[in-house]
Amino acid sequence: MESILKKKKISETPFRINVLEIINSSNTAVAMSHIENNLDKYNRITLYRTLKTFTKKGIIHPIQIAGKEIMYAMCEDSCGAEHQHNHLHLECKKCKTVSCVDVAENMMPNLSAYQIDSFEVYAKGICTTCKSA
Amino acid sequence: MESILKKKKISETPFRINVLEIINSSNTAVAMSHIENNLDKYNRITLYRTLKTFTKKGIIHPIQIAGKEIMYAMCEDSCGAEHQHNHLHLECKKCKTVSCVDVAENMMPNLSAYQIDSFEVYAKGICTTCKSA
DNA sequence: TTACATTTGCAACATTGTTACAAATATAGC
DNA sequence: GCTATATTTGTAACAATGTTGCAAATGTAA
């Protein structure tokens, strides 16, 4: 975890390491409330600032589904502040988790009337884990 | 406008007709602040409740882009409370508007490891109007 | 180990969203 | 058109979410 912070050139503090561990140890997106509940030492303002900093540095990306709590997931190493992810955000209707699914380049919509540079998909369905269970 | 409210079985009040006119008269999604600024008679609480009611009745759908103000756009006539739209939400990088773009059924991602029932896409690119200008 | 830069936590505040309740308005039946 | 009933509106009060200034605490680099 510390190396990620070092790579992105921000200070390694116990709080930040703690937040990053919580997000990174989940293979699905985590809600802010989940982070709160799992922190060693919770401070609302610091958490907001930490998540904002991580987002700006391309460490995590927020997933905001209308009417639901904001969730966060790890970015690719190469990710910058622009967050051009081109992947699905899949909410599983069975386990209710939200996870990121990479989409092949040829899935990119290319309707000639438009020019689409990047996209984010919010999908509902059943995730791999639930499907193979 | 009145007929839409009648069809969805909710009372026709001047406020609701006003809100619906504002949303319906735009061919792009409208921000809540835009509605506020164009109402004959603005009341914050009533507007929240009205937008909530319209969303629940399948008249409009919210478009929430991480970190940005919630926007609203008209639903198809057939739309219910579930809002299974299967269309793109395209934010134009030139004119900054957000519009709904229908996507052909064969565009539906069908990765065998998953089961995707419905999806919403938030895309960045250039809209028809800007592209043909 | 020291000096400097950054982060943290507190307080205070701004914004956004919700609820209870009485007054106002819309709707349906006569 | 008028009346009774149901629904909606606006006020107030509050809850939740997000932001900023500043001093103390901590991290980083020399």
PDB file of N, CA and C in Angstrom, chain B residues 28-62:
ATOM      1  N   THR B  28     -31.895  18.217 -24.226  1.00  0.00           N
ATOM      2  CA  THR B  28     -30.800  17.633 -23.440  1.00  0.00           C
ATOM      3  C   THR B  28     -31.264  17.525 -21.995  1.00  0.00           C
ATOM      4  N   ALA B  29     -30.499  16.806 -21.207  1.00  0.00           N
ATOM      5  CA  ALA B  29     -30.830  16.700 -19.782  1.00  0.00           C
ATOM      6  C   ALA B  29     -30.671  18.070 -19.127  1.00  0.00           C
ATOM      7  N   VAL B  30     -31.510  18.349 -18.147  1.00  0.00           N
ATOM      8  CA  VAL B  30     -31.434  19.656 -17.481  1.00  0.00           C
ATOM      9  C   VAL B  30     -31.025  19.496 -16.019  1.00  0.00           C
ATOM     10  N   ALA B  31     -30.159  20.385 -15.570  1.00  0.00           N
ATOM     11  CA  ALA B  31     -29.717  20.385 -14.178  1.00  0.00           C
ATOM     12  C   ALA B  31     -30.825  20.942 -13.292  1.00  0.00           C
ATOM     13  N   MET B  32     -30.840  20.511 -12.059  1.00  0.00           N
ATOM     14  CA  MET B  32     -31.811  21.000 -11.097  1.00  0.00           C
ATOM     15  C   MET B  32     -31.771  22.528 -11.017  1.00  0.00           C
ATOM     16  N   SER B  33     -30.585  23.099 -11.039  1.00  0.00           N
ATOM     17  CA  SER B  33     -30.458  24.563 -10.967  1.00  0.00           C
ATOM     18  C   SER B  33     -31.120  25.247 -12.164  1.00  0.00           C
ATOM     19  N   HIS B  34     -31.077  24.587 -13.310  1.00  0.00           N
ATOM     20  CA  HIS B  34     -31.739  25.140 -14.499  1.00  0.00           C
ATOM     21  C   HIS B  34     -33.250  25.174 -14.299  1.00  0.00           C
ATOM     22  N   ILE B  35     -33.783  24.139 -13.700  1.00  0.00           N
ATOM     23  CA  ILE B  35     -35.226  24.095 -13.424  1.00  0.00           C
ATOM     24  C   ILE B  35     -35.585  25.226 -12.461  1.00  0.00           C
ATOM     25  N   GLU B  36     -34.829  25.304 -11.357  1.00  0.00           N
ATOM     26  CA  GLU B  36     -35.021  26.370 -10.361  1.00  0.00           C
ATOM     27  C   GLU B  36     -35.129  27.743 -10.998  1.00  0.00           C
ATOM     28  N   ASN B  37     -34.149  28.032 -11.869  1.00  0.00           N
ATOM     29  CA  ASN B  37     -34.046  29.361 -12.465  1.00  0.00           C
ATOM     30  C   ASN B  37     -35.149  29.669 -13.464  1.00  0.00           C
ATOM     31  N   ASN B  38     -35.850  28.635 -13.922  1.00  0.00           N
ATOM     32  CA  ASN B  38     -36.854  28.866 -14.944  1.00  0.00           C
ATOM     33  C   ASN B  38     -38.278  28.684 -14.448  1.00  0.00           C
ATOM     34  N   LEU B  39     -38.410  28.355 -13.170  1.00  0.00           N
ATOM     35  CA  LEU B  39     -39.751  28.192 -12.613  1.00  0.00           C
ATOM     36  C   LEU B  39     -40.430  29.541 -12.406  1.00  0.00           C
ATOM     37  N   ASP B  40     -41.754  29.552 -12.629  1.00  0.00           N
ATOM     38  CA  ASP B  40     -42.528  30.767 -12.363  1.00  0.00           C
ATOM     39  C   ASP B  40     -42.443  31.105 -10.873  1.00  0.00           C
ATOM     40  N   LYS B  41     -42.491  30.053 -10.064  1.00  0.00           N
ATOM     41  CA  LYS B  41     -42.585  30.235  -8.614  1.00  0.00           C
ATOM     42  C   LYS B  41     -41.806  29.085  -7.982  1.00  0.00           C
ATOM     43  N   TYR B  42     -40.641  29.432  -7.432  1.00  0.00           N
ATOM     44  CA  TYR B  42     -39.723  28.385  -6.964  1.00  0.00           C
ATOM     45  C   TYR B  42     -39.862  28.090  -5.485  1.00  0.00           C
ATOM     46  N   ASN B  43     -39.981  26.833  -5.168  1.00  0.00           N
ATOM     47  CA  ASN B  43     -39.912  26.382  -3.779  1.00  0.00           C
ATOM     48  C   ASN B  43     -39.078  25.114  -3.759  1.00  0.00           C
ATOM     49  N   ARG B  44     -37.985  25.208  -2.983  1.00  0.00           N
ATOM     50  CA  ARG B  44     -36.984  24.138  -2.954  1.00  0.00           C
ATOM     51  C   ARG B  44     -37.584  22.778  -2.592  1.00  0.00           C
ATOM     52  N   ILE B  45     -38.337  22.740  -1.520  1.00  0.00           N
ATOM     53  CA  ILE B  45     -38.889  21.472  -1.051  1.00  0.00           C
ATOM     54  C   ILE B  45     -39.880  20.884  -2.046  1.00  0.00           C
ATOM     55  N   THR B  46     -40.742  21.728  -2.553  1.00  0.00           N
ATOM     56  CA  THR B  46     -41.724  21.250  -3.528  1.00  0.00           C
ATOM     57  C   THR B  46     -41.032  20.702  -4.767  1.00  0.00           C
ATOM     58  N   LEU B  47     -39.955  21.371  -5.178  1.00  0.00           N
ATOM     59  CA  LEU B  47     -39.230  20.896  -6.357  1.00  0.00           C
ATOM     60  C   LEU B  47     -38.617  19.518  -6.107  1.00  0.00           C
ATOM     61  N   TYR B  48     -38.000  19.348  -4.945  1.00  0.00           N
ATOM     62  CA  TYR B  48     -37.459  18.034  -4.605  1.00  0.00           C
ATOM     63  C   TYR B  48     -38.542  16.965  -4.673  1.00  0.00           C
ATOM     64  N   ARG B  49     -39.676  17.290  -4.053  1.00  0.00           N
ATOM     65  CA  ARG B  49     -40.754  16.305  -4.009  1.00  0.00           C
ATOM     66  C   ARG B  49     -41.313  16.018  -5.398  1.00  0.00           C
ATOM     67  N   THR B  50     -41.411  17.066  -6.193  1.00  0.00           N
ATOM     68  CA  THR B  50     -41.944  16.904  -7.546  1.00  0.00           C
ATOM     69  C   THR B  50     -41.027  16.008  -8.378  1.00  0.00           C
ATOM     70  N   LEU B  51     -39.731  16.259  -8.306  1.00  0.00           N
ATOM     71  CA  LEU B  51     -38.786  15.468  -9.088  1.00  0.00           C
ATOM     72  C   LEU B  51     -38.774  14.012  -8.624  1.00  0.00           C
ATOM     73  N   LYS B  52     -38.945  13.827  -7.326  1.00  0.00           N
ATOM     74  CA  LYS B  52     -38.994  12.481  -6.758  1.00  0.00           C
ATOM     75  C   LYS B  52     -40.233  11.747  -7.261  1.00  0.00           C
ATOM     76  N   THR B  53     -41.356  12.449  -7.230  1.00  0.00           N
ATOM     77  CA  THR B  53     -42.608  11.861  -7.705  1.00  0.00           C
ATOM     78  C   THR B  53     -42.513  11.506  -9.187  1.00  0.00           C
ATOM     79  N   PHE B  54     -42.017  12.423  -9.989  1.00  0.00           N
ATOM     80  CA  PHE B  54     -41.889  12.183 -11.432  1.00  0.00           C
ATOM     81  C   PHE B  54     -40.984  10.978 -11.701  1.00  0.00           C
ATOM     82  N   THR B  55     -39.899  10.882 -10.919  1.00  0.00           N
ATOM     83  CA  THR B  55     -38.967   9.770 -11.102  1.00  0.00           C
ATOM     84  C   THR B  55     -39.650   8.445 -10.764  1.00  0.00           C
ATOM     85  N   LYS B  56     -40.390   8.462  -9.666  1.00  0.00           N
ATOM     86  CA  LYS B  56     -41.086   7.251  -9.215  1.00  0.00           C
ATOM     87  C   LYS B  56     -42.165   6.819 -10.204  1.00  0.00           C
ATOM     88  N   LYS B  57     -42.748   7.790 -10.871  1.00  0.00           N
ATOM     89  CA  LYS B  57     -43.837   7.492 -11.805  1.00  0.00           C
ATOM     90  C   LYS B  57     -43.335   7.176 -13.217  1.00  0.00           C
ATOM     91  N   GLY B  58     -42.024   7.223 -13.415  1.00  0.00           N
ATOM     92  CA  GLY B  58     -41.481   6.911 -14.742  1.00  0.00           C
ATOM     93  C   GLY B  58     -41.677   8.032 -15.754  1.00  0.00           C
ATOM     94  N   ILE B  59     -41.767   9.273 -15.277  1.00  0.00           N
ATOM     95  CA  ILE B  59     -41.927  10.415 -16.184  1.00  0.00           C
ATOM     96  C   ILE B  59     -40.549  10.972 -16.570  1.00  0.00           C
ATOM     97  N   ILE B  60     -39.653  11.052 -15.585  1.00  0.00           N
ATOM     98  CA  ILE B  60     -38.285  11.522 -15.832  1.00  0.00           C
ATOM     99  C   ILE B  60     -37.303  10.548 -15.185  1.00  0.00           C
ATOM    100  N   HIS B  61     -36.035  10.640 -15.579  1.00  0.00           N
ATOM    101  CA  HIS B  61     -35.011   9.848 -14.893  1.00  0.00           C
ATOM    102  C   HIS B  61     -33.831  10.737 -14.547  1.00  0.00           C
ATOM    103  N   PRO B  62     -33.261  10.517 -13.356  1.00  0.00           N
ATOM    104  CA  PRO B  62     -32.103  11.305 -12.940  1.00  0.00           C
ATOM    105  C   PRO B  62     -30.837  10.770 -13.589  1.00  0.00           C
TER     106      PRO B  62
END
